[in-house]
Structure formats: structure tokens, C-alpha cells
Coordinates of C-alpha atoms in Angstrom, one line a residue:
Chain A
M1 CA 0.0 0.0 0.0
L2 CA 2.6 2.5 1.1
E3 CA 6.3 2.0 0.3
I4 CA 8.9 4.6 1.0
T5 CA 12.5 4.3 -0.2
D6 CA 15.4 6.6 0.4
L7 CA 13.1 9.6 0.9
K8 CA 15.0 12.9 1.5
K9 CA 13.9 16.4 2.1
S10 CA 15.8 19.5 3.1
F11 CA 14.7 23.1 3.7
R12 CA 16.6 26.3 3.6
T13 CA 16.6 28.2 6.9
P14 CA 16.1 31.9 7.0
E15 CA 19.8 32.2 7.5
G16 CA 20.4 30.5 4.2
R17 CA 21.6 27.1 5.5
M18 CA 20.2 23.9 4.1
V19 CA 18.8 21.6 6.8
E20 CA 17.8 18.1 6.2
V21 CA 14.5 17.3 7.8
V22 CA 13.6 13.9 6.5
N23 CA 16.0 11.1 5.5
L24 CA 14.1 7.8 5.5
E25 CA 15.7 4.7 4.2
S26 CA 12.7 2.5 4.1
F27 CA 9.2 2.4 5.4
T28 CA 6.2 0.2 4.3
L29 CA 2.6 -0.1 5.3
A30 CA 0.4 -2.8 4.1
A31 CA -3.2 -2.2 2.9
G32 CA -5.7 -1.9 5.7
V33 CA -3.0 -1.9 8.4
Q34 CA -3.0 0.7 11.1
A35 CA 0.4 2.0 12.3
A36 CA 1.7 4.8 14.3
L37 CA 5.0 6.7 14.4
R38 CA 6.2 8.3 17.6
G39 CA 8.0 11.5 17.4
V40 CA 8.6 14.7 19.3
S41 CA 7.7 18.1 18.0
G42 CA 10.0 19.4 15.3
S43 CA 11.3 15.9 14.3
G44 CA 9.9 16.1 10.8
K45 CA 6.7 14.1 11.3
T46 CA 4.5 16.6 9.5
T47 CA 7.0 16.9 6.7
L48 CA 7.0 13.2 6.2
L49 CA 3.2 13.1 6.0
N50 CA 3.3 16.1 3.5
L51 CA 5.8 14.2 1.4
I52 CA 3.6 11.1 1.4
A53 CA 0.6 13.2 0.5
G54 CA 2.5 15.0 -2.2
I55 CA 1.9 18.4 -0.7
V56 CA 5.7 18.8 -0.5
A57 CA 8.0 17.5 -3.3
A58 CA 10.8 15.3 -2.2
D59 CA 14.4 16.1 -3.0
S60 CA 15.0 12.4 -3.8
G61 CA 13.7 8.9 -3.1
T62 CA 10.4 7.4 -3.8
V63 CA 6.9 7.3 -2.2
R64 CA 4.7 4.6 -3.8
I65 CA 1.0 4.6 -2.9
D66 CA -1.2 1.7 -4.1
G67 CA 1.3 1.1 -6.9
A68 CA 1.5 4.8 -8.0
E69 CA 4.7 6.6 -7.5
M70 CA 3.9 9.9 -5.9
T71 CA 7.5 11.4 -6.1
S72 CA 7.8 11.0 -9.8
L73 CA 4.6 12.9 -10.6
P74 CA 4.4 16.5 -11.5
E75 CA 2.4 18.7 -9.1
A76 CA -0.9 18.3 -10.8
G77 CA -0.5 14.5 -10.8
R78 CA 0.3 14.6 -7.1
D79 CA -2.8 16.6 -6.5
R80 CA -4.9 14.1 -8.3
L81 CA -3.3 11.1 -6.6
R82 CA -3.8 12.8 -3.2
A83 CA -7.4 13.4 -4.0
E84 CA -7.9 9.8 -5.1
K85 CA -5.9 7.8 -2.6
I86 CA -5.3 9.8 0.5
G87 CA -7.4 11.2 3.4
Y88 CA -5.6 13.7 5.6
I89 CA -6.6 14.5 9.2
F90 CA -4.8 17.5 10.4
Q91 CA -3.8 18.3 14.0
T92 CA -5.7 21.6 13.8
F93 CA -8.5 20.0 11.8
N94 CA -8.2 22.6 9.1
L95 CA -11.9 22.9 8.5
L96 CA -13.0 25.5 6.0
Q97 CA -14.6 28.1 8.3
G98 CA -16.9 29.6 5.8
H99 CA -18.5 26.2 5.0
T100 CA -20.9 24.1 6.9
A101 CA -20.0 20.6 8.2
L102 CA -21.8 19.0 5.2
E103 CA -20.0 21.3 2.8
N104 CA -16.6 20.6 4.3
V105 CA -17.2 16.9 3.7
L106 CA -18.5 17.6 0.2
L107 CA -15.4 19.5 -0.6
G108 CA -13.3 16.6 0.7
M109 CA -15.1 14.4 -1.9
G110 CA -15.2 17.0 -4.6
F111 CA -11.7 16.6 -5.9
G112 CA -11.7 12.9 -5.9
P113 CA -12.7 10.5 -8.7
R114 CA -16.3 10.0 -7.5
G115 CA -17.0 13.7 -7.0
A116 CA -19.2 15.3 -4.4
D117 CA -22.2 13.3 -3.3
R118 CA -24.5 15.0 -0.9
S119 CA -26.2 11.8 0.4
Q120 CA -22.8 10.1 0.9
A121 CA -21.5 13.1 2.7
R122 CA -24.6 13.1 4.9
Q123 CA -24.1 9.4 5.7
W124 CA -20.5 10.0 6.7
L125 CA -21.5 12.8 9.1
E126 CA -24.2 10.5 10.5
R127 CA -21.6 7.8 10.9
V128 CA -19.4 10.1 13.1
G129 CA -22.5 11.2 15.1
L130 CA -23.1 14.6 13.6
A131 CA -26.5 14.0 11.8
H132 CA -27.9 16.9 13.8
R133 CA -25.0 19.3 12.9
L134 CA -25.0 19.1 9.1
D135 CA -25.6 22.8 8.5
H136 CA -23.5 24.0 11.4
F137 CA -20.4 26.1 10.7
P138 CA -17.2 25.0 12.4
R139 CA -17.4 27.9 14.8
Q140 CA -20.8 26.6 15.9
L141 CA -19.3 23.2 16.8
S142 CA -17.3 22.0 19.8
T143 CA -13.7 21.0 19.3
G144 CA -14.6 17.3 19.4
Q145 CA -17.3 17.8 16.9
Q146 CA -14.9 19.7 14.6
Q147 CA -12.5 16.7 14.8
R148 CA -15.4 14.4 13.8
V149 CA -16.1 16.6 10.8
A150 CA -12.4 16.4 9.9
V151 CA -12.5 12.6 10.2
A152 CA -15.6 12.4 8.0
R153 CA -14.0 14.6 5.4
A154 CA -10.8 12.5 5.3
L155 CA -12.8 9.3 4.9
A156 CA -15.6 10.5 2.7
N157 CA -13.6 9.9 -0.5
R158 CA -12.9 6.3 0.5
P159 CA -9.1 6.7 0.4
A160 CA -6.7 3.8 0.5
L161 CA -4.5 5.6 3.0
V162 CA -5.4 7.9 5.8
L163 CA -2.7 10.1 7.3
A164 CA -3.4 11.5 10.7
D165 CA -1.1 14.2 12.1
E166 CA -1.4 14.5 15.9
P167 CA -5.2 14.1 15.5
T168 CA -5.7 14.2 19.3
G169 CA -3.3 17.1 20.0
N170 CA -6.1 19.7 20.4
L171 CA -8.5 17.5 22.4
D172 CA -8.8 16.7 26.1
R173 CA -8.2 13.2 27.3
R174 CA -11.7 11.9 27.0
H175 CA -12.4 13.4 23.6
A176 CA -8.9 12.3 22.4
A177 CA -9.7 8.7 23.2
E178 CA -13.1 8.9 21.5
A179 CA -11.7 10.6 18.4
L180 CA -8.9 8.0 18.1
T181 CA -11.4 5.1 18.5
L182 CA -13.6 6.7 15.8
I183 CA -10.7 7.2 13.4
R184 CA -9.6 3.6 13.8
E185 CA -13.1 2.3 13.5
V186 CA -14.0 4.1 10.3
C187 CA -10.6 3.3 8.8
R188 CA -11.2 -0.4 9.6
E189 CA -14.8 -0.2 8.2
S190 CA -13.6 1.3 4.9
G191 CA -10.5 -0.8 4.6
A192 CA -8.2 2.1 4.6
A193 CA -4.6 1.9 5.9
L194 CA -3.9 4.4 8.7
L195 CA -0.6 6.1 9.4
L196 CA -0.8 8.2 12.5
V197 CA 2.0 10.4 13.8
S198 CA 2.0 11.6 17.4
H199 CA 3.9 12.3 20.5
D200 CA 1.0 11.4 22.7
E201 CA 1.8 8.1 24.4
T202 CA -1.9 7.5 25.3
A203 CA -2.8 7.7 21.7
L204 CA 0.1 5.6 20.6
A205 CA -0.7 2.9 23.1
Q206 CA -3.8 2.0 21.1
F207 CA -1.7 0.8 18.2
G208 CA -0.1 -2.6 17.9
Q209 CA 2.4 -1.3 15.4
V210 CA 4.3 1.7 16.7
G211 CA 7.5 2.9 15.1
D212 CA 10.0 5.4 16.5
F213 CA 10.3 8.2 14.0
A214 CA 13.6 9.4 15.4
A215 CA 15.1 6.0 14.9
L216 CA 13.8 5.7 11.4
N217 CA 14.7 9.3 10.3
R218 CA 18.5 9.4 9.7
A219 CA 18.2 13.2 9.4
V220 CA 17.4 13.3 13.1
R221 CA 19.8 10.6 14.1
E222 CA 22.7 12.4 12.3
A223 CA 21.8 15.7 13.9
G224 CA 22.2 14.0 17.2
A225 CA 18.7 14.4 18.4
Chain B
M1 CA -20.3 21.8 -8.5
T2 CA -17.3 21.9 -6.1
L3 CA -15.9 25.1 -7.7
W4 CA -19.3 26.7 -7.6
L5 CA -19.7 25.7 -3.9
I6 CA -16.3 27.4 -3.2
I7 CA -17.2 30.5 -5.1
R8 CA -20.7 30.8 -3.7
R9 CA -19.6 30.4 -0.1
S10 CA -16.7 32.9 -0.5
L11 CA -19.0 35.5 -2.0
R12 CA -21.4 35.0 0.9
Q13 CA -18.6 35.0 3.5
H14 CA -17.4 38.4 2.1
A15 CA -20.9 39.7 1.4
L16 CA -20.2 43.3 2.2
S17 CA -17.2 43.6 -0.1
T18 CA -19.1 41.6 -2.7
L19 CA -22.0 44.0 -2.6
V20 CA -19.7 47.1 -2.6
S21 CA -17.8 45.8 -5.6
A22 CA -20.9 44.7 -7.5
G23 CA -22.5 48.0 -6.7
S24 CA -19.5 50.0 -8.1
I25 CA -19.5 47.7 -11.2
A26 CA -23.3 48.3 -11.6
L27 CA -22.7 52.0 -11.4
A28 CA -19.9 52.0 -13.9
A29 CA -21.7 49.7 -16.4
G30 CA -25.0 51.7 -16.0
L31 CA -23.1 55.1 -16.4
M32 CA -21.3 53.8 -19.5
M33 CA -24.4 52.5 -21.1
C34 CA -26.4 55.6 -20.3
V35 CA -23.7 58.1 -21.5
W36 CA -23.4 56.1 -24.8
M37 CA -27.1 55.6 -25.4
V38 CA -28.0 59.2 -24.6
K39 CA -25.3 60.4 -27.0
T40 CA -26.2 58.1 -29.8
Q41 CA -30.0 58.3 -29.4
A42 CA -29.9 62.1 -28.9
H43 CA -27.8 62.4 -32.1
A44 CA -30.1 60.1 -34.0
V45 CA -33.4 61.6 -32.8
F46 CA -32.4 65.3 -32.8
T47 CA -30.9 65.2 -36.3
A48 CA -34.0 63.4 -37.5
T49 CA -36.3 66.0 -35.9
N50 CA -37.5 68.6 -38.4
T51 CA -41.2 68.4 -37.7
G52 CA -41.7 67.8 -41.4
F53 CA -39.8 70.8 -42.7
D54 CA -36.7 70.8 -44.9
A55 CA -35.4 74.3 -44.1
V56 CA -36.0 77.5 -42.1
L57 CA -35.8 81.1 -43.4
G58 CA -35.1 83.7 -40.8
A59 CA -33.3 87.0 -40.0
R60 CA -29.6 87.2 -40.7
G61 CA -27.7 85.3 -38.0
S62 CA -26.8 81.8 -36.9
K63 CA -28.3 78.9 -38.8
L64 CA -28.2 76.9 -35.6
Q65 CA -30.0 79.6 -33.6
L66 CA -32.6 79.8 -36.3
V67 CA -33.2 76.0 -36.3
L68 CA -33.2 75.8 -32.5
N69 CA -35.7 78.7 -32.4
A70 CA -38.1 77.7 -35.2
I71 CA -38.0 73.8 -35.0
F72 CA -37.0 73.1 -31.4
H73 CA -38.6 76.2 -29.8
L74 CA -35.5 76.9 -27.9
E75 CA -33.2 79.9 -27.9
A76 CA -34.3 83.5 -28.8
S77 CA -35.3 84.4 -32.3
P78 CA -32.4 86.0 -34.2
G79 CA -34.8 88.7 -35.4
N80 CA -37.9 89.2 -37.6
L81 CA -38.6 89.0 -41.3
A82 CA -40.9 91.3 -43.2
A83 CA -44.1 90.0 -44.6
S84 CA -42.8 90.6 -48.1
D85 CA -39.9 88.1 -47.4
Y86 CA -42.4 85.5 -46.4
E87 CA -44.5 86.2 -49.5
A88 CA -41.4 86.0 -51.7
I89 CA -40.3 82.6 -50.4
K90 CA -43.9 81.3 -50.5
R91 CA -44.1 82.1 -54.2
H92 CA -40.7 80.7 -55.1
P93 CA -41.2 77.8 -57.5
A94 CA -38.9 75.5 -55.6
V95 CA -41.0 75.8 -52.4
R96 CA -43.9 73.5 -51.9
T97 CA -45.0 74.9 -48.5
A98 CA -44.0 77.9 -46.5
I99 CA -45.5 78.4 -43.1
P100 CA -44.7 81.5 -41.0
I101 CA -44.3 81.4 -37.2
A102 CA -44.1 84.3 -34.8
V103 CA -42.8 84.0 -31.2
G104 CA -42.4 86.4 -28.3
D105 CA -44.9 85.2 -25.7
N106 CA -45.2 82.4 -23.2
L107 CA -47.5 80.9 -20.6
R108 CA -45.6 80.2 -17.4
G109 CA -42.4 79.4 -19.4
Y110 CA -44.1 77.4 -22.1
R111 CA -43.6 79.1 -25.4
I112 CA -46.6 80.5 -27.4
V113 CA -46.1 80.3 -31.1
G114 CA -48.3 82.0 -33.7
T115 CA -48.8 80.2 -37.0
L116 CA -51.3 79.4 -39.7
P117 CA -53.8 76.6 -39.5
E118 CA -52.0 75.0 -42.5
F119 CA -49.2 74.1 -40.1
F120 CA -51.2 71.3 -38.7
A121 CA -51.7 69.7 -42.1
V122 CA -48.0 69.1 -42.5
E123 CA -46.8 65.6 -41.8
Y124 CA -44.4 66.1 -38.8
V125 CA -43.0 62.6 -39.6
P126 CA -43.8 60.8 -42.9
G127 CA -47.4 59.6 -42.7
K128 CA -48.3 61.4 -39.5
S129 CA -50.1 64.7 -39.3
F130 CA -51.0 66.7 -36.2
A131 CA -54.3 65.6 -34.6
V132 CA -56.3 67.0 -31.7
Q133 CA -57.3 64.8 -28.9
P134 CA -61.1 63.8 -28.7
G135 CA -63.3 66.7 -27.7
G136 CA -61.2 69.4 -29.2
R137 CA -60.5 71.1 -32.5
F138 CA -57.8 73.2 -34.1
F139 CA -58.0 76.9 -33.6
S140 CA -59.7 79.2 -36.2
D141 CA -57.5 81.7 -37.9
G142 CA -57.9 85.2 -36.5
E143 CA -59.6 84.1 -33.3
R144 CA -58.3 84.2 -29.8
E145 CA -58.0 80.5 -29.7
A146 CA -55.2 78.1 -28.9
V147 CA -54.2 74.5 -29.5
V148 CA -51.9 73.2 -26.8
G149 CA -49.2 70.6 -27.2
S150 CA -49.7 67.5 -25.1
F151 CA -46.7 67.9 -22.8
A152 CA -47.4 71.6 -22.2
A153 CA -51.1 70.9 -21.5
R154 CA -50.2 68.3 -18.9
R155 CA -47.7 70.5 -17.2
L156 CA -49.9 73.6 -17.3
G157 CA -53.1 71.6 -16.4
L158 CA -54.9 72.9 -19.5
K159 CA -57.8 71.2 -21.2
A160 CA -60.2 72.2 -24.0
G161 CA -62.4 75.0 -22.9
D162 CA -59.9 76.5 -20.5
T163 CA -58.8 80.1 -20.9
F164 CA -55.4 81.8 -20.3
Q165 CA -53.7 85.1 -20.7
P166 CA -50.3 85.1 -22.4
Y167 CA -47.2 86.6 -20.8
H168 CA -44.8 88.8 -22.8
G169 CA -41.4 87.5 -23.6
L170 CA -39.9 84.0 -24.0
N171 CA -39.1 83.7 -20.3
F172 CA -41.9 83.8 -17.7
D173 CA -42.3 87.1 -15.9
P174 CA -45.5 87.3 -13.8
K175 CA -45.6 91.1 -14.2
A176 CA -45.6 90.9 -18.0
L177 CA -49.2 89.7 -18.4
H178 CA -51.0 90.5 -21.7
E179 CA -54.6 91.6 -21.7
E180 CA -55.8 89.1 -24.3
V181 CA -57.7 86.0 -23.1
Y182 CA -57.3 82.9 -25.2
T183 CA -59.5 79.9 -25.1
V184 CA -58.1 76.4 -25.5
T185 CA -59.9 74.7 -28.4
G186 CA -58.0 71.5 -28.2
I187 CA -55.0 69.5 -27.0
L188 CA -52.7 68.0 -29.6
A189 CA -52.2 64.3 -29.6
P190 CA -48.7 63.5 -28.5
T191 CA -46.2 63.7 -31.3
N192 CA -42.9 63.2 -29.4
T193 CA -41.6 66.3 -31.1
P194 CA -40.9 69.8 -29.8
A195 CA -44.4 70.8 -30.8
D196 CA -45.6 69.0 -27.7
R197 CA -44.2 71.8 -25.5
V198 CA -45.8 74.7 -27.4
L199 CA -49.1 76.6 -27.1
W200 CA -50.2 77.3 -30.7
I201 CA -52.3 80.3 -31.5
P202 CA -53.1 82.1 -34.8
L203 CA -50.2 84.0 -36.3
S204 CA -52.1 87.3 -36.1
G205 CA -52.5 86.8 -32.4
V206 CA -48.8 87.1 -31.7
Q207 CA -48.4 89.8 -34.3
T208 CA -51.0 92.0 -32.8
M209 CA -50.8 91.1 -29.1
S210 CA -51.2 94.2 -26.9
G211 CA -47.9 95.7 -26.0
H212 CA -46.1 94.4 -29.1
D213 CA -44.6 97.0 -31.5
P214 CA -47.4 97.9 -34.0
R215 CA -44.8 98.6 -36.6
A216 CA -43.9 94.9 -36.6
A217 CA -47.5 93.7 -36.8
T218 CA -47.0 92.0 -40.1
D219 CA -43.5 90.6 -39.4
V220 CA -42.8 87.0 -38.7
S221 CA -40.1 85.3 -36.7
A222 CA -39.3 82.6 -39.2
V223 CA -40.7 80.7 -42.2
L224 CA -40.8 76.9 -42.1
I225 CA -40.2 75.5 -45.6
Q226 CA -40.9 72.3 -47.4
L227 CA -39.1 72.1 -50.7
R228 CA -40.3 70.4 -53.9
A229 CA -36.9 68.8 -54.3
P230 CA -33.9 68.6 -51.9
T231 CA -31.6 70.0 -54.6
A232 CA -33.6 73.3 -54.5
G233 CA -32.3 73.8 -51.0
F234 CA -28.7 74.4 -52.3
M235 CA -30.0 76.9 -54.8
L236 CA -31.9 78.8 -52.1
D237 CA -28.9 78.5 -49.8
M238 CA -26.8 80.2 -52.5
M239 CA -29.5 82.8 -53.0
Y240 CA -30.0 83.8 -49.4
N241 CA -26.7 83.1 -47.7
R242 CA -24.1 83.8 -50.4
Q243 CA -25.7 86.4 -52.6
G244 CA -28.0 88.0 -50.1
N245 CA -27.0 89.5 -46.7
R246 CA -30.4 90.2 -45.0
L247 CA -31.7 86.8 -44.3
T248 CA -30.5 83.3 -43.3
F249 CA -31.6 80.1 -45.0
A250 CA -31.0 77.1 -42.7
F251 CA -30.8 74.0 -44.8
P252 CA -30.7 71.0 -44.3
V253 CA -32.1 71.0 -40.7
G254 CA -30.6 67.7 -39.7
T255 CA -27.1 68.7 -40.8
I256 CA -27.3 71.9 -38.8
I257 CA -28.3 70.0 -35.7
A258 CA -25.5 67.5 -36.3
E259 CA -23.1 70.5 -36.3
L260 CA -24.4 71.3 -32.8
F261 CA -23.6 67.8 -31.7
N262 CA -20.1 68.1 -33.2
K263 CA -19.6 71.3 -31.2
I264 CA -20.6 69.7 -27.9
S265 CA -18.8 66.4 -28.7
W266 CA -16.1 67.4 -26.1
F267 CA -18.9 67.1 -23.5
D268 CA -19.6 63.5 -24.6
R269 CA -15.9 62.8 -24.3
V270 CA -15.8 64.2 -20.8
L271 CA -18.8 62.1 -19.8
A272 CA -17.2 59.0 -21.4
L273 CA -14.0 59.7 -19.6
V274 CA -15.9 60.0 -16.3
A275 CA -17.7 56.7 -17.0
G276 CA -14.3 55.1 -17.9
L277 CA -12.7 56.3 -14.7
V278 CA -15.7 55.0 -12.7
A279 CA -15.1 51.7 -14.5
L280 CA -11.5 51.7 -13.6
V281 CA -12.3 52.5 -9.9
A282 CA -14.8 49.7 -9.9
A283 CA -12.3 47.2 -11.3
G284 CA -9.8 48.5 -8.7
S285 CA -12.3 47.9 -6.0
V286 CA -12.6 44.3 -7.1
L287 CA -8.9 44.0 -7.1
A288 CA -8.6 45.6 -3.7
S289 CA -11.3 43.5 -2.1
S290 CA -9.9 40.3 -3.6
Y291 CA -6.4 41.2 -2.7
S292 CA -7.1 42.2 0.8
S293 CA -9.2 39.1 1.5
M294 CA -6.4 36.9 0.2
S295 CA -4.5 37.1 3.5
A296 CA -7.6 35.9 5.3
R297 CA -8.2 33.2 2.6
R298 CA -4.7 31.8 2.3
R299 CA -5.4 29.1 4.8
D300 CA -8.7 28.1 3.2
L301 CA -7.1 27.9 -0.2
A302 CA -4.2 25.8 1.3
I303 CA -6.7 23.5 2.9
L304 CA -8.5 23.1 -0.5
R305 CA -5.1 22.3 -2.1
A306 CA -4.4 19.7 0.6
L307 CA -7.8 18.1 -0.1
G308 CA -6.7 17.6 -3.7
A309 CA -7.7 20.8 -5.4
K310 CA -5.3 21.6 -8.3
R311 CA -3.6 25.0 -8.5
R312 CA -5.8 25.8 -11.5
T313 CA -8.8 25.0 -9.4
V314 CA -8.0 27.7 -6.7
F315 CA -6.9 30.0 -9.5
S316 CA -10.3 29.5 -11.2
A317 CA -12.1 30.0 -7.9
I318 CA -10.6 33.4 -7.4
L319 CA -11.1 34.4 -11.0
G320 CA -14.7 32.9 -10.9
E321 CA -15.5 35.1 -7.9
A322 CA -14.3 38.2 -9.8
A323 CA -16.4 37.1 -12.8
I324 CA -19.5 36.5 -10.6
I325 CA -19.1 39.9 -9.0
G326 CA -18.8 41.4 -12.5
M327 CA -21.9 39.5 -13.6
I328 CA -23.9 40.6 -10.6
G329 CA -22.7 44.2 -11.3
A330 CA -23.5 43.9 -15.0
V331 CA -27.0 42.7 -14.4
A332 CA -27.6 45.4 -11.7
G333 CA -26.0 47.8 -14.2
Y334 CA -29.0 47.4 -16.5
A335 CA -31.2 48.6 -13.7
V336 CA -28.9 51.6 -13.1
Y337 CA -28.8 52.3 -16.8
F338 CA -32.6 52.1 -17.1
L339 CA -33.2 54.4 -14.2
L340 CA -30.6 56.9 -15.4
Y341 CA -31.7 56.7 -19.0
V342 CA -35.3 57.2 -18.2
G343 CA -34.4 60.1 -16.0
V344 CA -32.3 61.8 -18.7
T345 CA -34.9 61.2 -21.4
E346 CA -37.5 62.8 -19.1
V347 CA -35.3 65.8 -18.7
I348 CA -34.6 66.0 -22.4
R349 CA -38.3 65.7 -23.1
A350 CA -39.2 68.4 -20.6
Q351 CA -36.5 70.7 -22.0
T352 CA -37.0 70.1 -25.7
G353 CA -40.1 68.0 -26.3
V354 CA -38.0 65.4 -28.0
V355 CA -38.5 61.8 -26.7
L356 CA -35.6 59.4 -26.9
P357 CA -36.7 55.8 -27.3
V358 CA -36.4 53.9 -24.0
T359 CA -36.3 50.5 -25.8
A360 CA -33.5 51.6 -28.2
W361 CA -30.8 49.0 -28.9
H362 CA -27.1 49.6 -29.4
P363 CA -24.2 47.2 -29.1
V364 CA -22.9 49.1 -26.1
L365 CA -25.7 47.5 -24.1
V366 CA -23.8 44.2 -24.5
A367 CA -20.2 45.6 -24.8
A368 CA -20.3 47.7 -21.6
P369 CA -21.4 44.9 -19.3
L370 CA -19.1 42.4 -20.9
G371 CA -16.3 45.0 -20.7
M372 CA -17.0 45.4 -17.0
I373 CA -16.9 41.6 -16.5
G374 CA -13.6 41.6 -18.4
L375 CA -12.2 44.4 -16.1
C376 CA -13.4 42.4 -13.1
L377 CA -11.5 39.4 -14.4
L378 CA -8.5 41.6 -14.8
G379 CA -8.9 42.9 -11.3
G380 CA -9.1 39.3 -10.0
L381 CA -6.1 38.2 -11.9
L382 CA -3.4 39.2 -9.4
P383 CA -5.1 37.6 -6.4
A384 CA -5.8 34.5 -8.5
V385 CA -2.1 34.3 -9.4
Q386 CA -1.3 34.6 -5.7
A387 CA -3.7 31.8 -5.0
Y388 CA -2.0 29.8 -7.8
R389 CA 1.4 30.3 -6.3
L390 CA 0.4 29.5 -2.7
S391 CA 2.6 27.1 -0.8
V392 CA 0.3 24.6 0.9
A393 CA 2.9 23.3 3.4
D394 CA 4.1 26.7 4.4
T395 CA 0.6 28.0 4.8
L396 CA -1.0 25.1 6.7
A397 CA 1.6 24.2 9.3
P398 CA 5.2 24.7 10.3
T399 CA 7.6 21.8 9.9
S400 CA 7.4 19.5 12.9

């Protein structure tokens, strides 16, 4: 499902120095498998997810998703592959504030191969327990409810791979546990593989397969982190 | 559908700036259409207005003043002609009809014109002669009777059977009341010509009105002329204007009015410039509102990109918004145009009696709104390019 080989990414600092953020020799994730990567803030976790999602172009190496090589595609191709194969749950949810819960989910579907489907979007929101909040704007929802909208939006397109970046970082303990359970359940139901990155040990404890990102990422190792 | 959802929500989210921008576009489009239509329609209608006459003979002076005075009932008369001059042109073999008019009095600012009953038999446009509204009749020559143009009758509140006393002069002076009492015998059916603004009385009535100079009792202000053939006009032009030096022969009427439009064409250009500047300001307002909202929208656009939207999708969304604002403005521009145009035509009608057609068509009615949409697209281009070049990763989250 997900195969990463010799993936490298460096950024130029404001001072003009090149700093390597990601240097990953190899990482794989089978279809339908749920895995987590542990990593402290600033260790390059988000960059890794952005590289996998094709939001950021790699300097070298390959990211293969469901047989398609993300890193060799031009930007438009990466956008298309992301819309078709990947659901992305952001730490800060990144809901569109001017759109209702239903519209946020519709927009999550809109760029994918199946297109926006109002009844499907409604079903996804019902699935995450928000049937009564379809026409609410994010500002009218609690933090936990916003997280559920983000989950529904990420899953609505039936992606093969769901990327979750600190999905419980903005939630209290009870809501974090609920959100994580929900994410894992809906991924399992839809057969999507799940790659979660977090520094939250409580969240990581729910996963059978947990990798240490610092150990995997040679960029961090070599920097002496 | 997705693109439309993005555009629709964004427009609603920024409703105030959307309305302000669309309003300024509407104003610009409406102004441009109005300026252009008034210019072209006024030119077309005024140069075609001759109330059925080919030429005007009057005292020596400006041809334009003569035409404005005798045909449009504006301006002062350049002077009088002796009755013999009228008789001479009337008998000229090239002249089919010669009808004298005399001016010098008014009723509360509406001009009183003396003429012969034959005036009403002339076709003011081909196939249409003057008619009196039901219940009325034309005046009898030599009597203290009047036929009132439809617009003047409405404004003055006159109807058949009413009486009035004329005031001396072309401008209303309440102290300059004549003794004579005239009875309205009929109201003219609307002609949409300057005749609608006039109170018509027998020629002798103006000539012999109390207080007028008795030595000028047989003079006329001008003679309205129909020629047997248009070429005769050039012959008479030569005779009166080149060889003679007492009288002025204004021919052809349409060309003389066209010269007036040429003289005031600078005014059209000023109006067009103002309309153009308003259009630029409107486009600038679209640019400013799109540009200023970009900083607030960067995150939303980055989220859309992260969800799989292509660069060209967010580019199209911004440009589409500008186009929709332009379209809303263009549609509202028709309302602005209609209101302005109707207002201007009403003023022109009140001042000249000439009615500009409200349903007139001109390509500017398509070109101006399309041009405004084009300007809006131009105004939206810079923010759209910004959206296109947006870095998703940098906008959404720092590296962690």
C-alpha cells in the first residue's frame, strides 16, 4: 500500500543554511494496516506526511502509494493522486470556516474520482455522530465535533490511505480517546490503511504497530537528536 | 459543483465587499451605457427631428440659432422677417409649403407660437399629421383660440375650454401679463416632437398682441419651408446666404443640428472619460477587495489544495469570484442604466419635447457589461495568481 525508499527532504533556513528534515531509508505499510509513528515536535513528522501526501515535493527517493509513485509525478499528478488515494486528518482539523459541516465533507469528496455526493456526505456525518449538525459552521461546533467533521471529510472519499497528524493534539483526554477510537473504527470499516504520527503516548498505546520516527529518520539521528 | 460551492460560499462570506464591488460595477456599467445611449440616441433623434420641414428662413444670423428657435422652440429668435420676405419665399417655384411662425410670448415658461392653421396639415414625420385629442379642435385663424401641445397641456393643467392670458417674452415674468384672453380649443395628440411643448395660437394673435410693436405687426419670426426637391435647398442656400445679406436660409435642418452635436462632442468625451474612470475605480475595487481578502483566505485555499484541489482550481475559484461579482454588477448595471436613461430622457423631453426611445438598442448594451466583467477578471487576476502560487505546506503548518 505505502512504500517509502530513500526519501529525503531538506529546507533552507532563514539564515540560508540547508537543513535536512527527512531522510528515511525505508518504510512500508500494508493495505488496511493501522500503524503509528512516535516523534517529538520538530522531528519532521508533518513533513513526512506532507511528502507522502505529495503536498511537498521530495528532494530524492520514492513514495509509492497503491502502486502509483507519488514522487515522480508533477504537481498536478500529485494533487490528483492525493485526492484519489489519501485522506488527511490535520492536527488543527483545518476545516473551512466559511463552509458548513456538510460542505466541508462535500469538498473533501469534490476533488476525488467520485466527485461530491450529498447523500454520501450526509451518511459520513451520520456515521461520526453529527447527523444533527450538518448545517452548522465549524465555529458553531465543539472542538470534538470539529474533529469528527475532519474525520468524516478525510474518509468520505474512501481513500486507500489515511494520514493523521497529531489528531488528538487539540483534544482533552476523553475526547482524544473517543476521536482515536472513531478514526480507527472508520478506517477499519472502509478498509483504509492508517498512518498516525503523534507524541501522545496514550494515543500511541492504542496501536499494535508503533515505530519510533527518530530511529527511522536518519536526518534526526545524524543531527544528534 | 465543487468550484461553484467554493465561489458561492466565499461570496457570501465576504458579502459586504461583494456588494460594494458589485455596486460599483453596476454604477460603472450603468453610467457607461447611459452616456453612450443618450449620446447616440440624442444624435439620431435630434438630427431626424425637423417636424416635417426641410429648411427654415429667418433673419440674418446663426443657422443653428434659427433652427433651434423655429424647430425646437429653444433659444431666442435671431430677429424678424418682413411679410414681403415671407410672400417671396412662399411664391418661389422651388418651395412647396412655406408656413410662417411668430414667437415672443409664453405661458408660465411654455412658449406661445403663432402660426397658420395650415401648419397642422404638415406631416411632422412621414405619414403622421397633427391631430387634436377627442373633444377638441384646431384653432380658427384670426380668433383668440389656442391648441396646446400635449406635454405643455399636462404641465400647465390645461384642457379644451380653459382660458389663459399670455405673458410677454420667451421667459416667464409674472408682471408681463398681456390683456388678451385665449380659449383652448384642443390639446394636440402626442407627437414626441418639440411641438408638444408649445401653445399654438393664430399668427395674427402674436403679431397684434397688446404691447407688441405695432410697426412689426406683419413681421414673422421665421418661415418653415418644405421644398419640392432637396436640390432646391442648395439653390436657395446660394441665393439667401451667399448672394444676399439680409436673411439666413438654414438647410438642411438635420445637418445643422449634427453640427451642434459636433460642437458639444467634447462634453460627450468628458462624460465617457468619467464613466471610464468609474469603471477603472470599480475594477480597482474588485482587485482591492480580492487582494485584501487573500491574506484571510490563504489558509482556506491551502486546505483546499491539501484536499486535492489543483492549482488551477483555486486560480479559477478566485477568478470565478471576480467574474460573478462582474456579472452581478453587470445585471444590476442594467437597472442603473434604465433608471438613469429614463431620468435623462425625461429631462430632455421636458426641455425640448424630443423623446428618446427607451427601448432603443445599441451594441454598447452588450459591450459595456461584458467589458466590466472583463475588467473584473483583470482585477481578480493578481489575487488569482497569488492563490495559484500559494505554498500549501508553508501556509498550513510549520515543519514538525
